[in-house]
Coordinates of C-alpha atoms in Angstrom, one line a residue:
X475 CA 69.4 24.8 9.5
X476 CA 68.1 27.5 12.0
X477 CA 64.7 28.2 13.0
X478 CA 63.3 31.4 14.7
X479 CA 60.8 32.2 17.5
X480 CA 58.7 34.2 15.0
X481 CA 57.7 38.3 15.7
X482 CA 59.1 38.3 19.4
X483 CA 62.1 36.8 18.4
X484 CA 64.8 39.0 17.4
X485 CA 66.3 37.0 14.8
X486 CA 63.5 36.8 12.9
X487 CA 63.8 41.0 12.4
X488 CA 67.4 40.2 11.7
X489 CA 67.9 37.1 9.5
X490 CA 64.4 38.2 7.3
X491 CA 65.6 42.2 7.4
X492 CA 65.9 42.6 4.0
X493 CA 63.0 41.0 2.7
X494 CA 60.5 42.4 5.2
X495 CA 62.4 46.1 4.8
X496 CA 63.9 46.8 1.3
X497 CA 64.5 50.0 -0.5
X498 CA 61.5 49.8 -2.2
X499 CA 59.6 49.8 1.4
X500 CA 61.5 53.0 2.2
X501 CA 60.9 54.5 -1.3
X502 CA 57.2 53.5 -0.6
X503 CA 56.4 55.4 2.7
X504 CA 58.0 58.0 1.6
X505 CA 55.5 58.4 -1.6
X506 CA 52.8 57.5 0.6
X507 CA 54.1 60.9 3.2
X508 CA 54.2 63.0 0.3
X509 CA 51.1 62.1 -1.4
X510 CA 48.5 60.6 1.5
X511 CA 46.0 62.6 2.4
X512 CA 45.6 60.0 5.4
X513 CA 49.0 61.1 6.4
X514 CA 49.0 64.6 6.7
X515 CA 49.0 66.5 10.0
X516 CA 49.3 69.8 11.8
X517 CA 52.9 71.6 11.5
X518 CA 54.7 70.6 13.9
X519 CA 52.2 67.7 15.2
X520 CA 53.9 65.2 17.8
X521 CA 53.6 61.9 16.3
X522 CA 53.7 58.5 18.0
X523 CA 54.9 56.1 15.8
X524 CA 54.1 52.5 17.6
X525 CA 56.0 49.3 16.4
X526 CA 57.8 51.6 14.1
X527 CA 60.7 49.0 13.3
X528 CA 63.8 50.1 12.2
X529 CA 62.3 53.5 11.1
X530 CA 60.5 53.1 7.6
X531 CA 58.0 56.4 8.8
X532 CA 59.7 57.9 11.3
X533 CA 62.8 59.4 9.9
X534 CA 61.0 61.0 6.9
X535 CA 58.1 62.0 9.2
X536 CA 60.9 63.7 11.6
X537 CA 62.4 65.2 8.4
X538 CA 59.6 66.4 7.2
X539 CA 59.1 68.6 10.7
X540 CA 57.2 66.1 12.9
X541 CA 58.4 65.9 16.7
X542 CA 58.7 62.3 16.4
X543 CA 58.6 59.1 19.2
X544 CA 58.9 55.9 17.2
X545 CA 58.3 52.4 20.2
X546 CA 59.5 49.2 19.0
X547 CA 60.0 45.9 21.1
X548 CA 62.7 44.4 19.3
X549 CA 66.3 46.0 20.1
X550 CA 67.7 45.1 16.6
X551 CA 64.9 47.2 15.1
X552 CA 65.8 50.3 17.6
X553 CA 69.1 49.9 16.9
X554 CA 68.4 50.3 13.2
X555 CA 65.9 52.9 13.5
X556 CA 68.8 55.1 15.5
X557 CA 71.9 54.0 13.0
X558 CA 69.7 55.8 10.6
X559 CA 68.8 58.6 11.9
X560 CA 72.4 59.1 13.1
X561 CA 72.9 58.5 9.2
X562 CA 70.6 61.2 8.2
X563 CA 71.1 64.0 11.0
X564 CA 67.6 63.5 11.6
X565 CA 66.1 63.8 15.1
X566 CA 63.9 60.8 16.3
X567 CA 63.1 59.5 19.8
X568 CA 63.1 56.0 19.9
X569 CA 62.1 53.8 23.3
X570 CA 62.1 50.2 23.2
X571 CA 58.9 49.5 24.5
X572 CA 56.0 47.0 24.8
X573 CA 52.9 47.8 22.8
X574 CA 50.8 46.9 25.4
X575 CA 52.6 48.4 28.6
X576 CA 54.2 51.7 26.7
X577 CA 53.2 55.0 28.9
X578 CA 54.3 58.2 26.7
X579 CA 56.5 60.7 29.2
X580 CA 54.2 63.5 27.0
X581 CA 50.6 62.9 25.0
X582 CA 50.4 63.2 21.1
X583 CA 48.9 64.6 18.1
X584 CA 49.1 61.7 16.4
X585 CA 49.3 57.6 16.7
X586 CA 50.3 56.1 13.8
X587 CA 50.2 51.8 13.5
X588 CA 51.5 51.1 9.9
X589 CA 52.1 48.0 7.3
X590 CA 50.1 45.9 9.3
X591 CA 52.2 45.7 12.3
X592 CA 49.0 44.6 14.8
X593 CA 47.3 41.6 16.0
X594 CA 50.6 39.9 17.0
X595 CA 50.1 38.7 20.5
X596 CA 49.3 35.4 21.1
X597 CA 45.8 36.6 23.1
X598 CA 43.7 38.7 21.5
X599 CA 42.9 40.6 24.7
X600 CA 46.4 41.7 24.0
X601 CA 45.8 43.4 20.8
X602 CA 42.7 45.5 22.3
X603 CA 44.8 46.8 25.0
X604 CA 47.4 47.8 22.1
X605 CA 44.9 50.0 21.2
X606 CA 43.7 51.5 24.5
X607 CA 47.6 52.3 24.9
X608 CA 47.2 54.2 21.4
X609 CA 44.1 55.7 22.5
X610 CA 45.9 57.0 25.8
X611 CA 48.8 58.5 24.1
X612 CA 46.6 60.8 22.5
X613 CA 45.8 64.0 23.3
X614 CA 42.2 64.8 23.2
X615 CA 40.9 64.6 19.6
X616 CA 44.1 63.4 18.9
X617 CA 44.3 61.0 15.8
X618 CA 44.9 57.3 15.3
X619 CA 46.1 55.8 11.8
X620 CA 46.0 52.5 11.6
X621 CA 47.2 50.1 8.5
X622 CA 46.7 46.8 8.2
X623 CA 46.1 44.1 5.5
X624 CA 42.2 43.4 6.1
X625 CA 40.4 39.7 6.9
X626 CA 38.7 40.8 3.2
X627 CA 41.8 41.6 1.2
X628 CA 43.5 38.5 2.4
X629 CA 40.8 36.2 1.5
X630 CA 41.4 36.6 -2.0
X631 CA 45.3 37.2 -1.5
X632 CA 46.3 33.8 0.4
X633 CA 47.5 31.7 -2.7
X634 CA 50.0 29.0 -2.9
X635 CA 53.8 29.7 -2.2
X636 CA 55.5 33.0 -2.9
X637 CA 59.3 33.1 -4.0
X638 CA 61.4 36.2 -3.2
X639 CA 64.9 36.6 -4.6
X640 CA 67.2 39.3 -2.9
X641 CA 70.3 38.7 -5.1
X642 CA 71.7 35.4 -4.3
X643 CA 69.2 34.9 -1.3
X644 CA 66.0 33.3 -2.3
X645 CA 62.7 33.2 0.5
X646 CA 59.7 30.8 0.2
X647 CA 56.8 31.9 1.9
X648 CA 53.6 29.8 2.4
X649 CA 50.5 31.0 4.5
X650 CA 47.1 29.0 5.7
X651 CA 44.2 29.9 7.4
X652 CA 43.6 29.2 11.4
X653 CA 40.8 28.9 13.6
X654 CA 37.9 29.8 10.8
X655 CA 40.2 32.7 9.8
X656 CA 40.7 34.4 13.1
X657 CA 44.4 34.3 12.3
X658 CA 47.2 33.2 9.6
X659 CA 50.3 31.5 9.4
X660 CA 52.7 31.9 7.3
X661 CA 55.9 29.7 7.1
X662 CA 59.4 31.2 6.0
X663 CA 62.3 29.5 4.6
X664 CA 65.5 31.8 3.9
X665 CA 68.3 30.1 2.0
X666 CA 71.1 31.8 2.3
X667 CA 74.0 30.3 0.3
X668 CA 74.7 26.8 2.5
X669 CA 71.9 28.4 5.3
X670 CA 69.0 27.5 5.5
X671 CA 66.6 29.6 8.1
X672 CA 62.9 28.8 8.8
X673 CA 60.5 30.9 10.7
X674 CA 56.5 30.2 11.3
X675 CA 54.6 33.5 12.1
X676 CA 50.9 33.4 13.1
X677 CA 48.7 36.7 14.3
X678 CA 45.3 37.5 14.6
X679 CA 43.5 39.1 11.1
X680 CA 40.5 41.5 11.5
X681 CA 37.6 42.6 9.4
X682 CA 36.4 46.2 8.9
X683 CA 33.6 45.5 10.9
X684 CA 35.9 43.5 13.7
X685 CA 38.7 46.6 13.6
X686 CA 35.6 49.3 14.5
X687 CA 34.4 47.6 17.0
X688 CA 37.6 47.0 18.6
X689 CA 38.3 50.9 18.4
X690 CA 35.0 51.9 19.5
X691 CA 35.6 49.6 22.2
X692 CA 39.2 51.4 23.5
X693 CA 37.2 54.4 23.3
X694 CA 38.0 55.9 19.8
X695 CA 34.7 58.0 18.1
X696 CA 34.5 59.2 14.5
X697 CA 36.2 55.8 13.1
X698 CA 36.3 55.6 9.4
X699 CA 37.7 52.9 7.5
X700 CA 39.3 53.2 3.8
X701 CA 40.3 50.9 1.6
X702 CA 44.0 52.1 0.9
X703 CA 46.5 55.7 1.2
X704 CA 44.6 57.6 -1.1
X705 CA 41.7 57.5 1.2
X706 CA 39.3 55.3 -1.2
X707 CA 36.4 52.9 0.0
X708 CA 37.0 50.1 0.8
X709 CA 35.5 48.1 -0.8
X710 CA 36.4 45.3 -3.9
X711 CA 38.7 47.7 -4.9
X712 CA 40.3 48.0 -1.7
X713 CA 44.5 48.0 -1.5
X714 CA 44.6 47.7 2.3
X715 CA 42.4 48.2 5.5
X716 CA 43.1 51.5 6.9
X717 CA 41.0 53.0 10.0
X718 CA 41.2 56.5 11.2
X719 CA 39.8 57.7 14.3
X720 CA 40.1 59.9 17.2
X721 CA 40.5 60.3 21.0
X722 CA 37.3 62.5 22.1
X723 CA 38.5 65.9 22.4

């Protein structure tokens, strides 16, 4: 049995690739670029894509005839995000970067943080200053997406232990509240044939009202919130926590 260090351990993005990024996650975004009326820019806009993993948004977004910059941490993730590109003939700037430290070489368009990849750092002054890096990276009135699975949506989500099956791979996941909800856990098992690979993830979950206030607080104006890609409420019929918002111009 192997255990990983959780989202800033590599193996975790390697040994749990295929569950956290199947085809149907690729077949997904690019649905959600066609049809989104959150996720549509100017022509030619130069999009940041921050934690972008091994390229679920970037490629199409590049393909579709975005100048594209896509910052991950984790090298496996970069190395990914390039074999695919490569793959595709598709041109895509990837840095691996910290969230918190990144410093563009130019200023974008756009900022995009998607599939709730924030609220990972063990201090949750660490997550604000992700987003004062997104808010810096912007030009003026340059625009921030942000996608998350919301405090609200998960309290009615968290239920007892999921099974995945990927072929002959099967995945148990089990999560629990922390700290009067200010973050989850969620224990992984992988088995693998004879392998068996556990991981424990915990991160920091966010309201509607706690994600404003944290924008507003990096210095983001005109924040909305919707409740999913198709730019609905949110509200009980929410599908996920999305905020827009801008750098003032």
């Amino acid at each position: 049995m192997t255990r990983t260090g959780g989202f800033q351990d590599d193996d975790f993005w390697t040994e749990f690739h295929d569950f956290l990024f199947s085809g149907q996650r690729y077949a997904q975004a690019e649905e959600l670029l066609d049809n989104s009326p959150l996720l549509r820019f100017p022509e030619g806009a130069r999009v940041l894509d921050m934690c972008c993993g091994p390229g679920v948004f970037a490629e199409p977004l590049a393909r579709r005839g975005y100048d594209v910059t896509g910052v991950d941490l984790s090298p496996a993730m970069i190395d990914r995000a390039r074999a695919r590109a490569a793959e595709t003939g598709t041109e895509v700037t990837y840095h691996r970067e910290d969230a918190r430290t990144y410093t563009p070489e130019k200023s974008f368009d756009v900022a995009l943080n998607l599939f709730t990849s924030f609220g990972y750092f063990e201090d949750p002054a660490d997550n604000a200053q992700v987003l004062r890096t997104l808010h810096g990276s912007l030009v003026p009135g340059g625009a921030l997406v942000l996608d998350l699975a919301g405090k609200e949506l998960l309290a009615r989500k968290v239920t007892p232990p999921k099974v995945v099956r990927k072929g002959e791979d099967l995945m148990v996941q089990t999560d629990s509240v922390l700290d009067d909800w200010a973050r989850l856990r969620s224990d992984w098992v992988l088995v693998r044939g004879d392998q068996v690979t556990r991981a424990t993830l915990v991160w920091f979950v966010y309201s509607a009202v706690e994600l404003r206030e944290m924008a507003t607080e990096a210095g983001f104006t005109d924040v909305e919130i919707f409740g999913g890609f198709d730019g609905r409420p949110y509200d009980e019929n929410a599908e996920r926590l999305i905020l827009r918002a801008r750098r003032a111009a």
